[in-house]
Short mmCIF file of C-alpha atoms in Angstrom, two decimals:
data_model
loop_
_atom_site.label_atom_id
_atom_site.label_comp_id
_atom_site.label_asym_id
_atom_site.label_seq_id
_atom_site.Cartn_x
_atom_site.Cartn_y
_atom_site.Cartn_z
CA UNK A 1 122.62 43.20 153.10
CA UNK A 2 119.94 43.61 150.29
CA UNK A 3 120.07 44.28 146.71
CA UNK A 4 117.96 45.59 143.90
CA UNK A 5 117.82 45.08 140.14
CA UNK A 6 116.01 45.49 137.45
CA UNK A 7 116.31 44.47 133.94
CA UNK A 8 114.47 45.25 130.46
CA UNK A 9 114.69 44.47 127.21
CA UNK A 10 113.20 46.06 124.38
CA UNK A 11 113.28 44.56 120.56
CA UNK A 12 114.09 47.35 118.33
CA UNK A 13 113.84 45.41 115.40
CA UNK A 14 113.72 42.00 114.29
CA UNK A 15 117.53 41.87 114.79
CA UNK A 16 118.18 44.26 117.75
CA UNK A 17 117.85 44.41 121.33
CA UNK A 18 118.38 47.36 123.81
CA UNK A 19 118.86 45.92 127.16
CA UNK A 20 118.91 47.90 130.84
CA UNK A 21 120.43 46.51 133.77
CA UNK A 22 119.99 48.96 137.02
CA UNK A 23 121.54 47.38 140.16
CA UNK A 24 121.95 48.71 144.09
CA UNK A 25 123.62 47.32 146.65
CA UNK A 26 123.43 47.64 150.44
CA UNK A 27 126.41 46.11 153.08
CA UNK A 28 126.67 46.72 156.42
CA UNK A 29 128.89 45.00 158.46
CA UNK A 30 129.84 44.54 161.93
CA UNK A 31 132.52 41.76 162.34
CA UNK A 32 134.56 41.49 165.81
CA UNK A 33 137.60 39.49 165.61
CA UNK A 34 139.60 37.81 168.26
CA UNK A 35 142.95 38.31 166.21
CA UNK A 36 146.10 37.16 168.91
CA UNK A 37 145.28 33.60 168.81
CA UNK A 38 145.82 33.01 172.72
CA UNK A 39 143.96 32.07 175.87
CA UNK A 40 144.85 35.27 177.83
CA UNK A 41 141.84 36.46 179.22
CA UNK A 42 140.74 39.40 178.09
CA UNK A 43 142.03 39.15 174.93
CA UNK A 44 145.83 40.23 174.21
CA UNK A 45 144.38 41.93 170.54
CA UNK A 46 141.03 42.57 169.46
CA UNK A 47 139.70 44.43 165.80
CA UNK A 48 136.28 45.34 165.32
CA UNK A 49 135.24 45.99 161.81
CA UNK A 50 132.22 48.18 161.57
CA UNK A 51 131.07 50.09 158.25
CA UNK A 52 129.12 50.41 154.76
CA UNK A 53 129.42 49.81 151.14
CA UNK A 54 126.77 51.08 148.90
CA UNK A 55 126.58 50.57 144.94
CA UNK A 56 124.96 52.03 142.23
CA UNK A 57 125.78 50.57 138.93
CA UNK A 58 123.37 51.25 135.05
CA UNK A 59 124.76 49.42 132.28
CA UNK A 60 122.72 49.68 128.47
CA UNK A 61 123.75 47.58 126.08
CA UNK A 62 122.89 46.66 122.34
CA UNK A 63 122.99 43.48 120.50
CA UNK A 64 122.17 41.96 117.53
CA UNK A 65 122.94 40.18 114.28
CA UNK A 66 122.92 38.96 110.82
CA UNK A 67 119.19 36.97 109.97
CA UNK A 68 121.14 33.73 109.33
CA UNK A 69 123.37 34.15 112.43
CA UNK A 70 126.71 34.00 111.17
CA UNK A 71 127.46 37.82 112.41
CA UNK A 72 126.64 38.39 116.45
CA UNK A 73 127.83 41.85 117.78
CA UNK A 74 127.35 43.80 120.79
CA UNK A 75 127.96 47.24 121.98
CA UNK A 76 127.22 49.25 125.48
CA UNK A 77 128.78 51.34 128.08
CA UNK A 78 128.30 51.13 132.03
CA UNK A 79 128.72 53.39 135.19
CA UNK A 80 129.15 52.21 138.48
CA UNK A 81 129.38 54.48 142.00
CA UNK A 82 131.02 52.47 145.01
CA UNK A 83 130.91 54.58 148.27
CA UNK A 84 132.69 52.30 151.18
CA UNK A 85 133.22 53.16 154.59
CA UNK A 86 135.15 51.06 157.29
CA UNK A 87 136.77 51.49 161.03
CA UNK A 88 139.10 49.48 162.79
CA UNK A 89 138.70 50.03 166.64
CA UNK A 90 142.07 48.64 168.12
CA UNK A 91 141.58 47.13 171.49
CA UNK A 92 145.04 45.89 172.94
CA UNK A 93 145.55 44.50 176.78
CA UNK A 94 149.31 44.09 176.31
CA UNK A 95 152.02 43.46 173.73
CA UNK A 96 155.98 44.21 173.60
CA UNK A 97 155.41 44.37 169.91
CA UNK A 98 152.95 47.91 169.98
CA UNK A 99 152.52 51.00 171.69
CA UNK A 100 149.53 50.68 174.04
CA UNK A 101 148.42 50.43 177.80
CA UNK A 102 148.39 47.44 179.99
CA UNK A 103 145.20 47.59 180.85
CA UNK A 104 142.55 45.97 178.05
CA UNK A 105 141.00 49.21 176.71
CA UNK A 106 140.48 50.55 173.12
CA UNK A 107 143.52 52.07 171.90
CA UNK A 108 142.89 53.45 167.95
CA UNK A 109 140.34 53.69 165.27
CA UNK A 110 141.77 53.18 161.60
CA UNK A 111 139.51 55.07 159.93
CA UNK A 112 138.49 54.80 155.90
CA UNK A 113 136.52 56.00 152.76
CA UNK A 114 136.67 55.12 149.64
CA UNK A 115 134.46 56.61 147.13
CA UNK A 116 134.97 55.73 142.91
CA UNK A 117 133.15 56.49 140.02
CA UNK A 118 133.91 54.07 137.21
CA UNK A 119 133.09 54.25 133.58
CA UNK A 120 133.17 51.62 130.74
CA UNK A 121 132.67 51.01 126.71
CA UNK A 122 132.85 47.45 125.63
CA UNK A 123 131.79 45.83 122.77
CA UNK A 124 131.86 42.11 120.93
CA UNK A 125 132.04 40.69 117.54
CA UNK A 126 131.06 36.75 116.70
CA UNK A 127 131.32 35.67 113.33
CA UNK A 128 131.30 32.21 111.63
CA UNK A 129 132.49 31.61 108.75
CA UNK A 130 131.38 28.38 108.44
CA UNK A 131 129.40 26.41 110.39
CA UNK A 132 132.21 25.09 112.68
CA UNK A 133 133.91 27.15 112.90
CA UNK A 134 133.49 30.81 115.98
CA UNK A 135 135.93 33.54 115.40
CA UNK A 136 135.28 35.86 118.26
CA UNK A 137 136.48 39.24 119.89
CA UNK A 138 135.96 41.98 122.28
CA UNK A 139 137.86 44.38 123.66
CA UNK A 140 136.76 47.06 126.84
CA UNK A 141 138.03 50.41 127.96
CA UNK A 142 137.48 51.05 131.09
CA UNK A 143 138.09 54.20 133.64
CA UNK A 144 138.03 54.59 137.35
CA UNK A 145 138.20 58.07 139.71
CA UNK A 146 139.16 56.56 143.27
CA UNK A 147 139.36 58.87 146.50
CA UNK A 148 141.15 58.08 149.64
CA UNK A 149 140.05 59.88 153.07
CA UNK A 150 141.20 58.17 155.87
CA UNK A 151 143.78 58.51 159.47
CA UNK A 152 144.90 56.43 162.34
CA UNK A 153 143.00 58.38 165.02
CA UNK A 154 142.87 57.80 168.85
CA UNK A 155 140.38 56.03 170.18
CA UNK A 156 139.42 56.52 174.15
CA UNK A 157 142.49 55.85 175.40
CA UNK A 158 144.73 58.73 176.70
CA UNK A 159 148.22 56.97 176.01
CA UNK A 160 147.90 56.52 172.41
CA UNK A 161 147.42 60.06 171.80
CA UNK A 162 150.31 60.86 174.33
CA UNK A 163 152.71 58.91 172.59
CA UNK A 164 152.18 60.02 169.08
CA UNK A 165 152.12 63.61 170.59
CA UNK A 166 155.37 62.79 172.21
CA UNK A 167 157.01 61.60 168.89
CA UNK A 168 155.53 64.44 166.87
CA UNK A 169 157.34 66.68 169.46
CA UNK A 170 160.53 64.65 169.24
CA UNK A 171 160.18 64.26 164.98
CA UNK A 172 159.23 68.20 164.24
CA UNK A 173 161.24 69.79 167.20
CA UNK A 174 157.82 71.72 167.99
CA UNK A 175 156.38 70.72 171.09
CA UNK A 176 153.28 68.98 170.95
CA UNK A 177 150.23 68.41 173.11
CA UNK A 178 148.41 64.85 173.73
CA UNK A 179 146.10 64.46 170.42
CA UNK A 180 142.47 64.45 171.80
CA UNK A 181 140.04 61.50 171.60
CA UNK A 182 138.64 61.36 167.90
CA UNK A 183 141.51 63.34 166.04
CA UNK A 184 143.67 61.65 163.60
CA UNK A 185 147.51 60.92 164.85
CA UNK A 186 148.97 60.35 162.10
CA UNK A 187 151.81 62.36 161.15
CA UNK A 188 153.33 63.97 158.03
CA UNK A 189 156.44 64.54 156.53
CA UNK A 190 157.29 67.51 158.97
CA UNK A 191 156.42 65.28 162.28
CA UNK A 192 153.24 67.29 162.63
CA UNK A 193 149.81 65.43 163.17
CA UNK A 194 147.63 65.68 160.03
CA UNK A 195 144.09 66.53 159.92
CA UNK A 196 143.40 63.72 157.54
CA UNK A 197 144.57 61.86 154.70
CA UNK A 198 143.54 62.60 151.35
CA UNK A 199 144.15 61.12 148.30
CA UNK A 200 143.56 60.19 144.64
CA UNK A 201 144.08 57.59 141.97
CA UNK A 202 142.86 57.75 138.20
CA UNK A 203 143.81 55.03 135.34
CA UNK A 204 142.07 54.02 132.48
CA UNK A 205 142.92 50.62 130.55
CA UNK A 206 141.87 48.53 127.46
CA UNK A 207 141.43 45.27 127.83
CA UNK A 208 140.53 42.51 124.90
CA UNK A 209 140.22 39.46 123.97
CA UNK A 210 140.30 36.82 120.69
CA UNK A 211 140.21 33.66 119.91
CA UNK A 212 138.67 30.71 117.47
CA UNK A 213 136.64 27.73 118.50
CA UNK A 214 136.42 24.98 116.04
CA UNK A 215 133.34 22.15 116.26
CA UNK A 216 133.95 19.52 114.06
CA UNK A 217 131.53 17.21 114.87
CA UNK A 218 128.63 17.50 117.06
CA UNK A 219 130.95 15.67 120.01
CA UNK A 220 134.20 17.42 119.62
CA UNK A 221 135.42 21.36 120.14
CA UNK A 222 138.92 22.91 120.41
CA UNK A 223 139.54 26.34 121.50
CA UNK A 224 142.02 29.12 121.69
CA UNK A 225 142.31 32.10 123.00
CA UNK A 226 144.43 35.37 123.94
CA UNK A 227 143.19 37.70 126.34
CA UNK A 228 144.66 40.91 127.99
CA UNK A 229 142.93 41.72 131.45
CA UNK A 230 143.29 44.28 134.10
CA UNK A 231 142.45 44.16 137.69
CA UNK A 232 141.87 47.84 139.23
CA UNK A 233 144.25 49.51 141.63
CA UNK A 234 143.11 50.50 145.12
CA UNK A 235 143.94 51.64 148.37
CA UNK A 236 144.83 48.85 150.74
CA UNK A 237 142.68 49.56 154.40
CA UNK A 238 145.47 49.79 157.17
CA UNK A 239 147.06 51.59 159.80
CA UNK A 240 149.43 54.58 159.49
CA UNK A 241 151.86 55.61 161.31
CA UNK A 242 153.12 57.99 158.85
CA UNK A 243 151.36 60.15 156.09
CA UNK A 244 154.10 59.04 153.32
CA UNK A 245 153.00 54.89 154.30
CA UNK A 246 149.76 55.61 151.68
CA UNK A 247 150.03 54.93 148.40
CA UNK A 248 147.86 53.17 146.19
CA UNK A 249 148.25 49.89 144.86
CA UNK A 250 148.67 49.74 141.05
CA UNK A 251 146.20 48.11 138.53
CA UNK A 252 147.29 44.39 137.57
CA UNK A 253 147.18 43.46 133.87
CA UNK A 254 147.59 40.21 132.67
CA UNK A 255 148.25 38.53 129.58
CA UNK A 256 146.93 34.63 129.01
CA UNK A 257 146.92 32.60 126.50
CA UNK A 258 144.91 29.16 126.68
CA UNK A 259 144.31 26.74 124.52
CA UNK A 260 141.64 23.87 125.32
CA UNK A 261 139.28 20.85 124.12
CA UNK A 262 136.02 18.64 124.48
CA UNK A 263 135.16 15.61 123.05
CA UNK A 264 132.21 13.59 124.16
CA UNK A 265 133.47 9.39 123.72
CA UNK A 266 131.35 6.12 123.43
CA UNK A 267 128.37 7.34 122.53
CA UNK A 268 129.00 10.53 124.88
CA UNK A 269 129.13 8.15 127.89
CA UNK A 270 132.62 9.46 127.95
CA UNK A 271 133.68 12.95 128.23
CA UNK A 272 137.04 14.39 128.30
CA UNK A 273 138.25 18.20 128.57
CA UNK A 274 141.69 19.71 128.82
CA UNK A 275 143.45 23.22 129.03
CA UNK A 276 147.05 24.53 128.69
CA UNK A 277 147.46 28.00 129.76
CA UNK A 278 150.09 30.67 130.14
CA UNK A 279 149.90 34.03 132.03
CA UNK A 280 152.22 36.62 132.08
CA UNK A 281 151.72 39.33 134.62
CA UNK A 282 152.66 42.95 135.34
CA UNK A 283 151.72 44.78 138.96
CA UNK A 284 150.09 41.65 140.48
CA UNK A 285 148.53 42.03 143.25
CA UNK A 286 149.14 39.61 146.37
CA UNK A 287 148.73 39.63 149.70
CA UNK A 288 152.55 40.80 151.45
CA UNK A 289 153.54 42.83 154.24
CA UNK A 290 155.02 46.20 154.70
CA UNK A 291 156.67 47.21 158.03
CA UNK A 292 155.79 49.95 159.55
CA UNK A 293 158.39 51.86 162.35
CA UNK A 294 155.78 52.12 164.94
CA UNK A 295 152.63 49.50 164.24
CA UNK A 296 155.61 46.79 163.33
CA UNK A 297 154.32 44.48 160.59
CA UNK A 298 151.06 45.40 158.67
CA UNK A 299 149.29 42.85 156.29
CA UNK A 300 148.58 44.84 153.42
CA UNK A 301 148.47 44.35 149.05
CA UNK A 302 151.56 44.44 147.29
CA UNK A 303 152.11 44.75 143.97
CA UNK A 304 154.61 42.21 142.35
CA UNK A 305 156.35 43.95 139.29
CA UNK A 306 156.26 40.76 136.97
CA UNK A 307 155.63 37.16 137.18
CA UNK A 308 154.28 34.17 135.03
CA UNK A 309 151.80 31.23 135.59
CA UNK A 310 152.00 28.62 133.69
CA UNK A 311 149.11 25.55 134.35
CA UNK A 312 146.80 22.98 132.81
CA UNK A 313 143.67 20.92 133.58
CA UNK A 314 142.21 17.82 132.94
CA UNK A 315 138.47 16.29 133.74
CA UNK A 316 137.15 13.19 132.88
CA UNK A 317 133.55 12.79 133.09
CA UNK A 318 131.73 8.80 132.20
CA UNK A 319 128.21 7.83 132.77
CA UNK A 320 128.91 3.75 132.73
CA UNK A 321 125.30 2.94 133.41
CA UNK A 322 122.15 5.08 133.93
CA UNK A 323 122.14 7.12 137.25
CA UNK A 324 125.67 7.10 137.91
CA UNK A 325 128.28 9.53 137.09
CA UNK A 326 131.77 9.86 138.05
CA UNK A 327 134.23 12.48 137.59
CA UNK A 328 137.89 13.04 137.96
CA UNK A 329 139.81 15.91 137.55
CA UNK A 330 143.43 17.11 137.83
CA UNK A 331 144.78 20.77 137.57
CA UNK A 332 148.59 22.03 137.92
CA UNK A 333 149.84 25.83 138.47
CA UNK A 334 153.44 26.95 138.63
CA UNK A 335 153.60 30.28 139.33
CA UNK A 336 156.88 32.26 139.05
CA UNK A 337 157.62 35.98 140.97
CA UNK A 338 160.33 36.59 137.67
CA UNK A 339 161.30 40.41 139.01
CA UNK A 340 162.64 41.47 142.27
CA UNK A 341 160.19 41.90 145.04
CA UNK A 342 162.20 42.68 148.38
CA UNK A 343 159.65 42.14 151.23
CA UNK A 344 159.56 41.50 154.20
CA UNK A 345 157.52 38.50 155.73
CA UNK A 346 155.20 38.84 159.28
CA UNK A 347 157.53 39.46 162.13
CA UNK A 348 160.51 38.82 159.93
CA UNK A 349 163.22 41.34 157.40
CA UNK A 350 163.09 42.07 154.28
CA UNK A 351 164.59 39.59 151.67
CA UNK A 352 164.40 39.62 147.62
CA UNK A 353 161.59 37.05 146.90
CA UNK A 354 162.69 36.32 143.25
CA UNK A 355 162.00 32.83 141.95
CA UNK A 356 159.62 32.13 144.37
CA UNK A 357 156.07 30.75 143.47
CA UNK A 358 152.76 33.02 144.74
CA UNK A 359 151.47 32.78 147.86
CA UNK A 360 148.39 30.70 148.61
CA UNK A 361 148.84 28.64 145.39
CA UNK A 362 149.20 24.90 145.65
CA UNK A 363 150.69 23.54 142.84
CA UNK A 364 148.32 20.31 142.38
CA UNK A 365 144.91 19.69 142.85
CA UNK A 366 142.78 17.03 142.06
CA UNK A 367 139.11 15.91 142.81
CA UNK A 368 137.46 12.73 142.51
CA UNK A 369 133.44 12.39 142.69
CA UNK A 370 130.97 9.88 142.06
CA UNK A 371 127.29 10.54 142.27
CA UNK A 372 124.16 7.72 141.70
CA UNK A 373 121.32 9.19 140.81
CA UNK A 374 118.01 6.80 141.55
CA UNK A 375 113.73 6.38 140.96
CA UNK A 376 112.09 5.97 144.33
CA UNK A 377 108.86 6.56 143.12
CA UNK A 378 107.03 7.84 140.17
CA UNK A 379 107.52 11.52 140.93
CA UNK A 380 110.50 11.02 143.92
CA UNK A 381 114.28 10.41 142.86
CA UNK A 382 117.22 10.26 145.43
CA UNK A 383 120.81 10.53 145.32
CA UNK A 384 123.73 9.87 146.80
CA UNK A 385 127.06 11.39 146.41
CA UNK A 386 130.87 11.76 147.27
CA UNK A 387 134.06 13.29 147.05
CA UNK A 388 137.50 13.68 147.27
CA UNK A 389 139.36 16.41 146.82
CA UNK A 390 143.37 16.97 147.54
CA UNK A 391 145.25 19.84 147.51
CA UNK A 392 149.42 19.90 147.41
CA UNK A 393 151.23 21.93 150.34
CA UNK A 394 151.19 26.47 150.24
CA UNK A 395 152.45 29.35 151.81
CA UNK A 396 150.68 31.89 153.31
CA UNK A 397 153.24 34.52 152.04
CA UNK A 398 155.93 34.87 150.31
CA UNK A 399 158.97 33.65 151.70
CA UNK A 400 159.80 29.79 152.54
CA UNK A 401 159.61 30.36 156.18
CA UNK A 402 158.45 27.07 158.35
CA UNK A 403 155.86 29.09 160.31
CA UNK A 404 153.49 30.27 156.98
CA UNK A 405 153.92 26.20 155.48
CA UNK A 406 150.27 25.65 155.06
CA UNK A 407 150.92 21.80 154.45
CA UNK A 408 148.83 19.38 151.81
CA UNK A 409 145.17 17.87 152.36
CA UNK A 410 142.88 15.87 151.35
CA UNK A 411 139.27 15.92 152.15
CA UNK A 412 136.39 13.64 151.88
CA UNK A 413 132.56 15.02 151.81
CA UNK A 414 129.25 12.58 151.58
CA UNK A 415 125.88 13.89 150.59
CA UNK A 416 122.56 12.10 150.32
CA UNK A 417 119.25 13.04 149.49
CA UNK A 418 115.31 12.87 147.95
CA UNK A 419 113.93 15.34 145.54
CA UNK A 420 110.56 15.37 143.11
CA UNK A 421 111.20 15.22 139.41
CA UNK A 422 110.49 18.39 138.51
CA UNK A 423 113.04 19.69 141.15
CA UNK A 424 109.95 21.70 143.55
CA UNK A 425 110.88 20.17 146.63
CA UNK A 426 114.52 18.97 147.54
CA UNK A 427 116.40 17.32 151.19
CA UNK A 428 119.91 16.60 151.60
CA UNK A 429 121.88 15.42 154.02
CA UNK A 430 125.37 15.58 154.47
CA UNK A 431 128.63 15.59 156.09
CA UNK A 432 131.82 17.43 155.27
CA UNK A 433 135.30 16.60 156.64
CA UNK A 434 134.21 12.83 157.33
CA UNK A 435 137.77 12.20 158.84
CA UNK A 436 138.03 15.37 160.67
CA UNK A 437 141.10 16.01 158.95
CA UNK A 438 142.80 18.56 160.99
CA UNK A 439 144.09 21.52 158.25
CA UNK A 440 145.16 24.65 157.94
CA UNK A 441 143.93 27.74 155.58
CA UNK A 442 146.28 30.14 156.51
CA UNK A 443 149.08 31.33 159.06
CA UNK A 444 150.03 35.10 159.90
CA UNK A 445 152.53 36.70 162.94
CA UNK A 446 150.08 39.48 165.40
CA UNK A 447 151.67 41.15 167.95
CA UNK A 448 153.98 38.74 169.54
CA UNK A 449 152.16 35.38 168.58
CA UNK A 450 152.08 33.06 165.30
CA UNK A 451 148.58 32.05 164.36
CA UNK A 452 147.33 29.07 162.66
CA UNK A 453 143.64 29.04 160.95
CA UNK A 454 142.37 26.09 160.94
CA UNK A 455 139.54 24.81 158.35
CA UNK A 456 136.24 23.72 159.19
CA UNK A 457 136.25 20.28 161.16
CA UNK A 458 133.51 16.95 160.54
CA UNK A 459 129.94 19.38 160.04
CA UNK A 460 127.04 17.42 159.99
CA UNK A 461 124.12 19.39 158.22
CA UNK A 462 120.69 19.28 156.29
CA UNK A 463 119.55 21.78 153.07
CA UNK A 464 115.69 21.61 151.98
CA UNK A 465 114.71 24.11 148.83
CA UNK A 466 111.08 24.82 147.80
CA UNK A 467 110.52 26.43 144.41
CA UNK A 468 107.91 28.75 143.92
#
């Protein structure tokens, strides 16, 4: 990985400032994964992820004001060029759930591009009509022109490509040979293998925002907002059996309203924030599961056609003596699927998910920390730190199915460590998962096994920084 950029600003005026921001990107990535979750040796299921994203992305922007400050604005436009490129090699030793040898050899390569140009305006207005008071807005339109290219091909294994020529023979009543090593299998509506898959999504969207903050002392602000965002649609990366499986996922909009405080207490020893929020959602998209007549159940992004989150948040922050802080906070998220989503689950039928709260979203967190912050010396200061944090039980999809109960945790992390006053050299020491709390991050069904992922257990570990 390695990345470039490059900014400049240039004062027009007194009042005005053209700014450039010129960024590339470079990703490639090799990742083998060990996905069956069982001791047979070789592996029952193996995926190797190999492939490239490169990005291009030149943004120029304008901004500038009123001499006495009470009128901020800002106005630019931005184009960015993603060109991604990824392969799945399939290597299977033996499953009742998928077509494939007995003997551990690479069965199929699910093979994808994805190439977008995407094109934004945005601009923002500040103004304050009196000193405490921030009306603020912005608003962005923004276009993207995504392309698709992509196949289930066979890999170097003869029986893949003999079964897929079998069923194309059986599905277009035209006989057809083995596919070779290399060509794509998958097969269109008449039965008949297709060269490749092409396709292409184009949406454009406007999204804003408004709100007010008002300061009415130095140690107090309150805050509200309304904001309409969009998330772009894509092209979820997985295997086809069948030409009329692709279709891109939709953008996901969102509308939120919040409405949040500060105020700093005893002398701002004490501070205290809060937020209420509300989202309402069209097209989210979550992580579900489509199944597919030969590959069985494929994790893939599904759009959910409406839903609502409704939360809040509260931190408290007091510095009782010098040196040592301690913090609380609390957050709470319902979410709501309030339309009919009829999915299935991993290894399981399709059922209407309706009522049901998003997956991977516990409804309560909190964390509790408490740092000390110490002279040792006339240019040396230490510190030493800890925390709690807790997180209520999840699912890893939708569905209230036992297996996918990702059940609540609470974990406890201790940190400790010397650093000069004007922050140049810095050691810590720490330890994470003190209790070696045994937890889970997420659950999923391959082939004919259910898989727990387990977090991270007690790491022991040491971070020094130099600045230059």
């Amino acid at each position: 990985f390695y990345q470039i950029a490059l900014r400049a600003d240039d004062s027009l005026s007194e009042l005005i400032t053209l700014t450039s921001i010129t960024d590339f990107t470079h990703l490639d990535v090799l990742r083998p994964s060990d996905q069956d979750g069982t001791a047979v040796v070789p592996a029952n299921l193996v995926i190797d992820n190999y492939g490239a994203v490169r990005s291009f992305s030149q943004e120029l922007r304008l901004a500038g004001g009123r001499g006495d400050n009470r009128i901020r604005w800002m106005a630019g436009g931005n184009y960015n060029h993603d060109d991604s490129h990824e392969v799945q090699q399939i290597f299977l030793h033996g499953s009742n759930s998928s077509v494939g040898p007995v003997e551990y050899d690479s069965v199929a390569l699910e093979i994808y591009s994805q190439p977008v140009n995407a094109y934004s305006a945005f601009g923002s207005l500040n103004y304050d009509p009196v000193s405490s008071v921030d009306l603020y807005a912005s608003a962005r339109y923004s276009y993207q022109d995504r392309h698709y290219t992509g196949c289930s091909a066979v890999s170097n294994d003869d029986s893949f490509g003999q079964a897929f020529g079998f069923l194309s023979t059986l599905l277009s009543g035209t006989p057809t040979p083995p596919i070779p090593v290399g060509a794509c299998a998958t097969l269109g509506p008449d039965g008949k293998p297709v060269p490749v898959l092409h396709s292409t999504l184009k949406e454009g969207n406007v999204s804003w925002r408004a709100g007010v903050a008002w300061k009415p002392s130095d140690d107090s602000l309150a805050y509200a907002n309304v904001t309409k965002g969009y998330k772009q649609g894509t092209y979820a990366n997985e295997a086809l059996a069948f030409s009329v499986g692709l279709h891109p996922v939709k953008a996901e909009s969102v509308l939120a309203y919040e409405i949040g405080f500060k105020v700093q207490l005893l002398d701002r020893k004490v501070q205290v924030t809060g937020a209420v929020f509300d989202m309402d959602y069209d097209n989210k998209q979550i992580t579900g599961t489509i199944l597919d007549p030969i590959f069985g159940h494929l994790t893939t992004i599904v759009n959910i056609p409406t839903s609502r989150v409704l939360g809040g948040e509260l931190e408290l922050s007091a510095r009782p003596v010098d040196g040592l802080t301690i913090r609380s906070g609390a957050t709470v998220v319902q979410s709501k699927i309030t339309s009919s989503l009829i999915a299935p689950y991993p290894g399981g039928p399709a059922t209407d998910h309706r009522g049901e709260s998003f997956p991977g979203n516990p409804k309560w967190t909190f964390l509790n920390d408490i740092q000390y912050d110490f002279p040792i010396s006339a240019r040396l200061a230490g510190l030493i730190e800890a925390n709690v944090r807790y997180q209520s039980d999840e699912r890893a999809y939708v569905g209230y199915y036992p297996y996918f109960r990702l059940p609540a945790y609470a974990l406890t992390d201790l940190r400790a460590g010397a650093h000069t006053n004007e922050d140049r050299y810095s050691l810590q020491l720490y330890i994470k998962n003190v209790a070696n709390k045994y937890y889970l991050i997420h659950a999923t069904n391959v082939q004919d096994t259910t898989i727990d992922y387990t977090g991270m257990p007690r790491t022991y570990g040491a971070n020094f920084s130099m600045r230059f």
